mmCIF file of C-alpha atoms in Angstrom:
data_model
loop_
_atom_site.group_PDB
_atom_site.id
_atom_site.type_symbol
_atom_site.label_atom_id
_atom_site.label_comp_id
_atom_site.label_asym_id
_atom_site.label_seq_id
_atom_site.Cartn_x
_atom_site.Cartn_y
_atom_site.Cartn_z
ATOM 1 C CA UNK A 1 -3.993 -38.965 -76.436
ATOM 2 C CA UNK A 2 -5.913 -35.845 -77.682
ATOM 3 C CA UNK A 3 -7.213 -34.723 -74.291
ATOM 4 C CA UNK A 4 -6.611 -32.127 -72.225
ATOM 5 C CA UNK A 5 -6.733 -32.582 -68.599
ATOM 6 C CA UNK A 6 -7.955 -29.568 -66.845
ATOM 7 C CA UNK A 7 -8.264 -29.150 -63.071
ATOM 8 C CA UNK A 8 -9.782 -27.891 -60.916
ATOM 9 C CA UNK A 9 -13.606 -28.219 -61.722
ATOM 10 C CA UNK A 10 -14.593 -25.061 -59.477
ATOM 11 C CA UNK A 11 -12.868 -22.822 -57.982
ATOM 12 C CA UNK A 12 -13.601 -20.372 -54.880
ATOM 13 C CA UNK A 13 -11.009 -17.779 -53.853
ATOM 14 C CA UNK A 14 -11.023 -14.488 -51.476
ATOM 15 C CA UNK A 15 -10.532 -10.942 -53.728
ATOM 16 C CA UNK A 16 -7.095 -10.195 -54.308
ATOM 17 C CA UNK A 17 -5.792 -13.875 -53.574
ATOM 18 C CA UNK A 18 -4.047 -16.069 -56.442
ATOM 19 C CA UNK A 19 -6.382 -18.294 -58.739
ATOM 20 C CA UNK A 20 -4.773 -21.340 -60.052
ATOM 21 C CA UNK A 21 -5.816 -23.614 -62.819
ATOM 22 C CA UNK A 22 -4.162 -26.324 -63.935
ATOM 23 C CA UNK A 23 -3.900 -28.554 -67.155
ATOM 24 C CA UNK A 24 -2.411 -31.741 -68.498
ATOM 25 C CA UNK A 25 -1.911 -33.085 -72.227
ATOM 26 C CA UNK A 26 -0.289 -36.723 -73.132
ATOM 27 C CA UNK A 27 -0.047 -35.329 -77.128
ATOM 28 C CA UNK A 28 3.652 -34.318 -77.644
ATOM 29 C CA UNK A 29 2.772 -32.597 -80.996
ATOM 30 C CA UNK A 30 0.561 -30.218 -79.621
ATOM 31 C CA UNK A 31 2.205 -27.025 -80.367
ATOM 32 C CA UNK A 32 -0.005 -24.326 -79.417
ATOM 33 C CA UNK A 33 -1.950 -23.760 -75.609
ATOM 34 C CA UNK A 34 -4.485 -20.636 -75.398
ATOM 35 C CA UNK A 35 -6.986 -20.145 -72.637
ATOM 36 C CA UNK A 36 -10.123 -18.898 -73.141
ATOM 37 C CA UNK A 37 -12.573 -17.218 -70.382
ATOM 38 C CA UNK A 38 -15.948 -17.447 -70.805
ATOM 39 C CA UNK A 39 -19.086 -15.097 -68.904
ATOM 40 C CA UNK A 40 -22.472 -16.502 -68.679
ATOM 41 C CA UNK A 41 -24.507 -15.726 -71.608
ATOM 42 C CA UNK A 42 -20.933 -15.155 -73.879
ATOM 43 C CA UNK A 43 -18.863 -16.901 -76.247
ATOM 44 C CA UNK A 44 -15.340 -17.744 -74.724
ATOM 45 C CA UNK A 45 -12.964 -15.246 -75.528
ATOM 46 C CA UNK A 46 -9.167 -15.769 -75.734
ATOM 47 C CA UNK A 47 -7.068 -14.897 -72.897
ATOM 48 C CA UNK A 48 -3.421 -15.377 -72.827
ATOM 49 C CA UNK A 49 -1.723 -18.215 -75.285
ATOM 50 C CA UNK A 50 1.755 -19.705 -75.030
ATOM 51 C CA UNK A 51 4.196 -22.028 -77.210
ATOM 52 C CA UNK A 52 6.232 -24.475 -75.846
ATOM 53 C CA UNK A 53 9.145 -22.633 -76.645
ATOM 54 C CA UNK A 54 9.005 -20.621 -73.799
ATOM 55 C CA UNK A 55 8.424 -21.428 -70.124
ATOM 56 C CA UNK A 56 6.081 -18.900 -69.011
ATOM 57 C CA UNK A 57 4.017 -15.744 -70.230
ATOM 58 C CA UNK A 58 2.841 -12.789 -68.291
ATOM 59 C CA UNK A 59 -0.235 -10.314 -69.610
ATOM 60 C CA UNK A 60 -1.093 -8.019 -67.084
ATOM 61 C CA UNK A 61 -2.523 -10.339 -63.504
ATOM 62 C CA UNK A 62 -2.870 -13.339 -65.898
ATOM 63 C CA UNK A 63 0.412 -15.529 -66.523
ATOM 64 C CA UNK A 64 1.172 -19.088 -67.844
ATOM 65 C CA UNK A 65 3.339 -21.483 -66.600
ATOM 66 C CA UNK A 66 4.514 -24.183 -69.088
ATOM 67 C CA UNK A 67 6.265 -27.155 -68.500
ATOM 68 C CA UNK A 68 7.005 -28.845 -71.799
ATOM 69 C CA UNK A 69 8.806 -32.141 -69.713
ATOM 70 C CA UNK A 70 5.986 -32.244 -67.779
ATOM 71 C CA UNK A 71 3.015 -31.904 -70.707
ATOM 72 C CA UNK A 72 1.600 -29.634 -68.211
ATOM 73 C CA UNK A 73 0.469 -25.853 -68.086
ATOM 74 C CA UNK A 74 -1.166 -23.315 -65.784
ATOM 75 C CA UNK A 75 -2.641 -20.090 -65.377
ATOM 76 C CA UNK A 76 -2.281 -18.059 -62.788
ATOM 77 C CA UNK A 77 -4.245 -14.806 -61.687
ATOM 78 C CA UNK A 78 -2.571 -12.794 -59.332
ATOM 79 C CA UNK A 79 -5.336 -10.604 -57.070
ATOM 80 C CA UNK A 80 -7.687 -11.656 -58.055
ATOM 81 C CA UNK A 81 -11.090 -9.612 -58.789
ATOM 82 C CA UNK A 82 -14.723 -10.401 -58.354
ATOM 83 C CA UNK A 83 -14.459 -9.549 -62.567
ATOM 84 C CA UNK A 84 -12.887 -12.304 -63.078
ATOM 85 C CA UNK A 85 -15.763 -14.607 -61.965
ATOM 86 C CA UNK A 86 -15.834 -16.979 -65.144
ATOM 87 C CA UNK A 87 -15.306 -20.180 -66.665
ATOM 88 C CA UNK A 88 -11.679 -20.887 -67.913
ATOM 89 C CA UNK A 89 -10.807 -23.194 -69.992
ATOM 90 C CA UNK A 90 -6.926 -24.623 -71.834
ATOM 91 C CA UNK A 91 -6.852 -25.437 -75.117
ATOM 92 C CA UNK A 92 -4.320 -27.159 -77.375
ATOM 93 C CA UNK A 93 -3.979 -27.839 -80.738
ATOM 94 C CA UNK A 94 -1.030 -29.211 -82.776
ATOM 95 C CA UNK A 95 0.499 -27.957 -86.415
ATOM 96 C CA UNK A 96 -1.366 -31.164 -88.018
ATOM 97 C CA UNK A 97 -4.597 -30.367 -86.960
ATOM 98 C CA UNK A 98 -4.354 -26.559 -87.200
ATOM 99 C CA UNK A 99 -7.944 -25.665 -87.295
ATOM 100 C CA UNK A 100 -8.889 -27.883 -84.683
ATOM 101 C CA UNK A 101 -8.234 -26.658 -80.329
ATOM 102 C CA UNK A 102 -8.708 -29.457 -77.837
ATOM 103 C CA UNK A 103 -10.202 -27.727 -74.926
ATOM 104 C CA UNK A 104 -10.267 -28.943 -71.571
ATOM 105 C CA UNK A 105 -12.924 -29.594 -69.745
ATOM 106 C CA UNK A 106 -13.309 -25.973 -67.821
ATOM 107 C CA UNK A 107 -13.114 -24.264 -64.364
ATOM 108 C CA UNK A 108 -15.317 -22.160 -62.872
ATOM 109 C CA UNK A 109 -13.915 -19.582 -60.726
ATOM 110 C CA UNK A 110 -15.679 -17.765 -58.270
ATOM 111 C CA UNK A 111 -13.708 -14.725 -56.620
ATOM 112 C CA UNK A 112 -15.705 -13.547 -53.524
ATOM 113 C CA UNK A 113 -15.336 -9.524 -52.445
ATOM 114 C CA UNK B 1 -19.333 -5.937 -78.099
ATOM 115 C CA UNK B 2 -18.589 -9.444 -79.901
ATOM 116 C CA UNK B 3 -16.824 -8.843 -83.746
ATOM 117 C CA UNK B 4 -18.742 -12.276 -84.622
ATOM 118 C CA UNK B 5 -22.896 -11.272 -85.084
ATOM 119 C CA UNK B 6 -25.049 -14.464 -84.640
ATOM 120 C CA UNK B 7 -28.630 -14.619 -85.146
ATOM 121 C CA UNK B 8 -31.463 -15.147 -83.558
ATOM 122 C CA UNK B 9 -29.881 -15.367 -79.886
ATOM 123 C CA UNK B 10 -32.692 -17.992 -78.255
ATOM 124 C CA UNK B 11 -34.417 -20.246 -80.507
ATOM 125 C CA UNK B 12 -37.418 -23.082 -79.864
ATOM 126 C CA UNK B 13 -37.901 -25.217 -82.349
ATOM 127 C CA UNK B 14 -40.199 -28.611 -82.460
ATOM 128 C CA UNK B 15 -38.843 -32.102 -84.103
ATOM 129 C CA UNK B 16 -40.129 -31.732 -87.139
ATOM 130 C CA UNK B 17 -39.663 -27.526 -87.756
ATOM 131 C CA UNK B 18 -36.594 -26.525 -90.069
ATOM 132 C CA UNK B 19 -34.799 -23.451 -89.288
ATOM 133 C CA UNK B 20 -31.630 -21.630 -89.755
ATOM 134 C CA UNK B 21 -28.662 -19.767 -87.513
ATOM 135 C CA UNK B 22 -26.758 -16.837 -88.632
ATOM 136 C CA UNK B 23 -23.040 -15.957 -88.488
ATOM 137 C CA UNK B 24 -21.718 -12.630 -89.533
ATOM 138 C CA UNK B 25 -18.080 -11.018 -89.616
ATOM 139 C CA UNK B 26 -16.242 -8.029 -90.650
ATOM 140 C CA UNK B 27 -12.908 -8.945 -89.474
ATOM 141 C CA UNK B 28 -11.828 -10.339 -93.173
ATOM 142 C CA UNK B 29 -11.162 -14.041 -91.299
ATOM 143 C CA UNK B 30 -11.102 -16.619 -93.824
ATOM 144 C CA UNK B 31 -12.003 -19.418 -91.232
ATOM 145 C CA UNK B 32 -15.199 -20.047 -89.955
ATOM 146 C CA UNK B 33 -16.430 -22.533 -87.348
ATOM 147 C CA UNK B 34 -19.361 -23.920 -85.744
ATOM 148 C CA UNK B 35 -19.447 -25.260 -82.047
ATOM 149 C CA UNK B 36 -21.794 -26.804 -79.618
ATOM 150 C CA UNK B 37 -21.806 -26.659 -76.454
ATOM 151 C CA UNK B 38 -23.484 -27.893 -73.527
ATOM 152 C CA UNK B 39 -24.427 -26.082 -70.201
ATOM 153 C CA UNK B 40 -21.067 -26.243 -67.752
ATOM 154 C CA UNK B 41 -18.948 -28.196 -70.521
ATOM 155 C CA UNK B 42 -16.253 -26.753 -73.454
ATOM 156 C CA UNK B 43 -17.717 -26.151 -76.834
ATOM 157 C CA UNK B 44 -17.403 -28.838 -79.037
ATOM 158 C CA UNK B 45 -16.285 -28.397 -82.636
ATOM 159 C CA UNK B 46 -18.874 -29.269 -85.430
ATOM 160 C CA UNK B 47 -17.757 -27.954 -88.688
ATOM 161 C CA UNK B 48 -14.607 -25.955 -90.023
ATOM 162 C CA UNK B 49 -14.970 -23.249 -93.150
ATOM 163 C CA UNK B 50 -11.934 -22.256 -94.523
ATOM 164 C CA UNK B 51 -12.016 -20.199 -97.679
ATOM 165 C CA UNK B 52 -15.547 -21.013 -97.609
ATOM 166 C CA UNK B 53 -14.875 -24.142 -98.525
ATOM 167 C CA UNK B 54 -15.942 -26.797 -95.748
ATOM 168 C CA UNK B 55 -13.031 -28.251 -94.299
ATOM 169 C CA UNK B 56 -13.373 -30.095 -91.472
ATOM 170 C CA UNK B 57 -16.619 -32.011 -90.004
ATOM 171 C CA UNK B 58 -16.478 -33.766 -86.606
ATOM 172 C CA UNK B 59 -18.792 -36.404 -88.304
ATOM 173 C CA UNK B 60 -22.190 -34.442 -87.241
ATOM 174 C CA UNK B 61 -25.631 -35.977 -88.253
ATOM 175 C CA UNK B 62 -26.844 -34.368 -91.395
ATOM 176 C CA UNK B 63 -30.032 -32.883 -89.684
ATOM 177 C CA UNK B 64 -27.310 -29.972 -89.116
ATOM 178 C CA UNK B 65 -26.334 -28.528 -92.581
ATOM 179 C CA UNK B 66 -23.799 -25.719 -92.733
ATOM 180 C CA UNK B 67 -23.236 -23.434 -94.973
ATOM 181 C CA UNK B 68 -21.206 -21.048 -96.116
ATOM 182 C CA UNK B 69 -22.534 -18.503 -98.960
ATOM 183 C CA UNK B 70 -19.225 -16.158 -99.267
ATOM 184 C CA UNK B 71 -16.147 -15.217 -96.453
ATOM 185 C CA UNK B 72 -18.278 -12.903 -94.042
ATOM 186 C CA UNK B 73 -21.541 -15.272 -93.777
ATOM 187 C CA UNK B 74 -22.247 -18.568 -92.249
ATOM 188 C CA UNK B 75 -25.415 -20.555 -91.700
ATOM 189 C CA UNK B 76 -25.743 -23.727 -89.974
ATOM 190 C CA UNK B 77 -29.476 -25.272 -90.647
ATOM 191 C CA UNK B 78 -31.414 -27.240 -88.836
ATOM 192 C CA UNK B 79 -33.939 -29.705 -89.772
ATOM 193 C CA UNK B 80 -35.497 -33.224 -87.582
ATOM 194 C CA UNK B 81 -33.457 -32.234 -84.583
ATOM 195 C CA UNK B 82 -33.793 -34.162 -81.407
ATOM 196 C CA UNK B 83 -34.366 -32.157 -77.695
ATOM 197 C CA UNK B 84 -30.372 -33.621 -77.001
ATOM 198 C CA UNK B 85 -29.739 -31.092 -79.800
ATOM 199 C CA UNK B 86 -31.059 -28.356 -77.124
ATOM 200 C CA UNK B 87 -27.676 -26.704 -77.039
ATOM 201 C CA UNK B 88 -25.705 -23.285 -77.031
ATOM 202 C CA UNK B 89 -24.354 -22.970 -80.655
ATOM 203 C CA UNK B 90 -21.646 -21.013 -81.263
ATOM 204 C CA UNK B 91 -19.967 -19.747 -84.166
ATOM 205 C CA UNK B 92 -15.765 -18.703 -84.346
ATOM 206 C CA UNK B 93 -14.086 -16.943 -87.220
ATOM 207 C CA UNK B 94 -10.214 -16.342 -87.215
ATOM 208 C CA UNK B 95 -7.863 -15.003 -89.584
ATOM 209 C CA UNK B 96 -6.407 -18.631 -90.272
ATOM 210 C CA UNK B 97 -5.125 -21.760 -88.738
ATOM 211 C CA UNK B 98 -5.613 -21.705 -84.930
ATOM 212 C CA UNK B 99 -1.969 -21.543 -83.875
ATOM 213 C CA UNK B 100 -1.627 -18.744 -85.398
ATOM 214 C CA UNK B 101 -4.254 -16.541 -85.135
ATOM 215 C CA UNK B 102 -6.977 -16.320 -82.067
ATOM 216 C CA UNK B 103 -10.851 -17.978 -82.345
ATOM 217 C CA UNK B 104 -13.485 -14.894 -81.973
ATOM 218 C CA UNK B 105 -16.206 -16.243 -80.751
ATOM 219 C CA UNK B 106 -19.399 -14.982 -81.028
ATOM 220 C CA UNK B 107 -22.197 -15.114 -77.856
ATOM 221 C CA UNK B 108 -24.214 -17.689 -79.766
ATOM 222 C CA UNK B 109 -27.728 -18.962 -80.365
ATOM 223 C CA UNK B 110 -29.009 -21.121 -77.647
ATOM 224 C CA UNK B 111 -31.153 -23.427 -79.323
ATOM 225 C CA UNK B 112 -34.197 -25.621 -77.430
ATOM 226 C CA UNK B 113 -36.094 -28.366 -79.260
ATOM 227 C CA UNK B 114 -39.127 -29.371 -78.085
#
C-alpha cells in the first residue's frame, strides 16, 4: 500500500511533441505528490508538486494532472525539448510519515531533435 | 550549482577499508537525509536528521554509521562494506517535513567497493 506505480519505464518522443508520465498510489493518506527530474551524474531535483486539493498544476511546459478518485497523477510536458532528456520520477508522502517520499520507480525520457 | 556540497564525488574502497562521506549546507535546513541509489532505479531512503537528532532509519546495517556533528554537516561512514554496497549515495537537506518544504539534493558520492 506504500507504492507508487510509475509508468512508463522509457520514454522516446519527437522535439516539441507532448511527454507523458504516469503514476498510481493505493495509500489514501498520502497527501503530498512532487516530481523530481534527475540528469546523469546529478541528484534529482524537484520539479513541480501538487496536493490533492486541487486537480491540476501548471509551471511553465510542465503540468500535473491529479485525480484524487482515481489515486492517480501525471505530468505532462508540452514541446518538448532535447533539455529535457532525464529521468522523472513521482513521489508521495503522507502527513504521518512527513520526512519520508515514496518515489516511483522512474522514467527515462528521451526527446530526439 | 547544487546548494547541498558532498564529498569526495567517486570513491573505491576495499571490504575491509573504513571511510567517510561528506554533506554540507548553507540553506539553514534543519533536515538532513541520506539516500542510496542504484544505477536506473529511485533513491532509496537510509537515514533521516532532523534537528540533528537522528530520526528516522530504514533499518540499514550498521557498517553505515551516520552522523550528524551540528545543522550544516552530515557524515555517513563506512566500514566492512560489501561490493552490493557499490552505490550512488546521496545526501537531501530541506527546511522541514517533506510536504512542506522541497528535498535539495545534492549530486552525490558514487561509491565502489572492491
Amino acid at each position: 500500500q506504500q507504492q507508487v506505480k510509475q509508468s512508463p519505464q522509457s520514454l522516446i518522443v519527437q522535439k516539441g511533441g507532448i511527454s507523458i508520465i504516469n503514476c498510481a498510489y493505493e495509500n489514501t493518506a498520502f497527501d503530498y505528490f512532487p516530481w523530481y527530474q534527475q540528469f546523469p551524474g546529478k541528484g534529482p531535483a524537484l520539479l513541480i508538486a501538487i496536493r490533492p486539493d486541487v486537480s491540476e498544476k501548471k509551471e511553465g511546459r510542465f503540468t500535473i494532472s491529479f485525480n484524487k478518485s482515481a489515486k492517480q497523477f501525471s505530468l505532462h510536458i508540452m514541446d518538448s525539448q532535447p533539455g529535457d532528456s532525464a529521468t522523472y520520477f513521482c513521489a508521495a508522502s503522507s502527513g504521518d510519515s512527513s520526512y519520508k517520499l515514496i518515489f516511483g520507480s522512474g522514467t527515462r525520457l528521451l526527446v530526439r531533435p | 550549482d547544487t546548494e547541498v556540497t558532498q564529498t569526495p564525488k567517486h570513491l573505491v574502497m576495499g571490504m575491509t577499508n573504513k571511510k567517510s562521506l561528506k554533506c554540507e549546507q548553507h540553506m539553514g535546513h534543519r533536515a538532513m537525509y541520506w539516500y542510496k541509489q542504484k544505477a536506473k532505479k529511485p533513491p532509496e531512503l537510509m537515514f533521516v536528521y532532523s534537528y540533528e537528532k537522528l530520526s528516522i532509519n530504514e533499518s540499514v546495517p550498521s557498517r553505515f554509521s551516520p552522523e550528524c556533528p551540528n545543522s550544516s554537516l552530515l557524515n555517513l561512514h563506512l566500514h566492512a562494506l560489501q561490493p552490493e554496497d557499490s552505490a550512488l549515495y546521496l545526501c537531501a537537506s530541506s527546511r522541514g517535513q517533506a510536504k512542506n518544504s522541497p528535498l535539495h539534493f545534492g549530486n552525490g558520492t558514487r561509491l565502489t567497493v572492491t
